[in-house]
Amino acid sequence: MKGYIHSQESFGTVDGPGLRYVVFFQGCPMRCQYCHNPDTWEVRKGNEVTVDEILRNYNKNRSFYGKGGLTVTGGEPLLQIDFLLELFKEAKAQEIHTCIDTSGITYHPGRTDYIEKLDELMKYTDLVMLDIKHIDPAKHKDLTAQDNKGILAFTKYLEEKKKTQIALAVYDPSTCVIIQDGVNCGACSRSCPAGAIEMKENPVVPGQFLPAVNSSLCIGCGACEYACPAMPKAIMVKGKTVQTRA
């Protein structure tokens, strides 16, 4: 079996605990306004790669990943659940820590065939980083062009499976105070104790900087939400941590 892979990164420091080998899966149904990887949206594109090829690349630098492991992200890795299951089965056979960075968009409680595969996948998954884009259904659809009902149901599924969920700061560009007193605001970035929010230049509007939330660094403390001067708040903390480690 082969998976459609956008790219692979050998030295990920923000994609789970420790140093990580990061595999970016190709294909995503979300259309997030602030997406950093829109080139991963289209399905059945990218490089066709086998499990053996990925793990062979991982093992080239395995000594560096002693306290880290393998993270799959994207794109949306759960779109290719059959390939992902094969990858994680073999990774756990080689005693590799496994992490899924997902939006949860593929979860639908009524799809029993998919749930059966997901149940099996969870047996080989150490950590799930669930990136909830927005808790409000209408705003979620505005931001991503997708409903969040299944995503919120996925949080309950993960809780039942006792898999880690991460509390995340979620950014809403429609209310962000981009300019305050003649300068870029950046209050959320300055207030973050974890260094999880970076102000990045808007490629469409030079000189304008927007907050980018690194979900793997976010500790869900709420400092950014408190500091945000926008009303309603442009950045909010949503989600919860079920446990620290699977």
Short mmCIF file of N, CA, C and O in Angstrom, two decimals, residues 22 25 36 53 69 121 141 144 168 239:
data_model
loop_
_atom_site.label_atom_id
_atom_site.label_comp_id
_atom_site.label_asym_id
_atom_site.label_seq_id
_atom_site.Cartn_x
_atom_site.Cartn_y
_atom_site.Cartn_z
N VAL A 22 8.38 14.29 10.93
CA VAL A 22 7.04 14.77 10.61
C VAL A 22 6.68 14.42 9.17
O VAL A 22 7.43 14.75 8.24
N PHE A 25 0.73 14.63 5.25
CA PHE A 25 -0.15 13.90 4.34
C PHE A 25 -0.81 14.87 3.36
O PHE A 25 -1.09 16.02 3.69
N HIS A 36 -1.71 27.44 6.59
CA HIS A 36 -0.30 27.62 6.24
C HIS A 36 0.13 26.70 5.11
O HIS A 36 1.20 26.90 4.52
N GLU A 53 9.36 3.09 3.20
CA GLU A 53 10.16 4.27 2.83
C GLU A 53 10.15 5.31 3.94
O GLU A 53 11.19 5.89 4.26
N GLY A 69 9.65 11.15 18.36
CA GLY A 69 8.97 10.10 17.64
C GLY A 69 8.48 10.54 16.28
O GLY A 69 9.07 11.43 15.65
N LEU A 121 -6.91 2.01 14.88
CA LEU A 121 -5.81 2.97 14.81
C LEU A 121 -5.42 3.47 16.19
O LEU A 121 -4.24 3.65 16.49
N LYS A 141 -17.80 27.39 10.27
CA LYS A 141 -18.09 27.23 8.84
C LYS A 141 -17.56 28.41 8.03
O LYS A 141 -17.05 28.25 6.92
N THR A 144 -13.68 27.81 7.87
CA THR A 144 -13.13 26.60 7.27
C THR A 144 -13.95 26.02 6.13
O THR A 144 -13.50 25.07 5.48
N LEU A 168 -6.56 24.46 22.78
CA LEU A 168 -5.94 25.29 21.75
C LEU A 168 -6.45 26.72 21.75
O LEU A 168 -7.62 26.97 22.03
N GLY A 239 -11.35 23.65 23.98
CA GLY A 239 -10.87 22.28 24.10
C GLY A 239 -10.45 21.97 25.52
O GLY A 239 -10.63 22.78 26.43
#
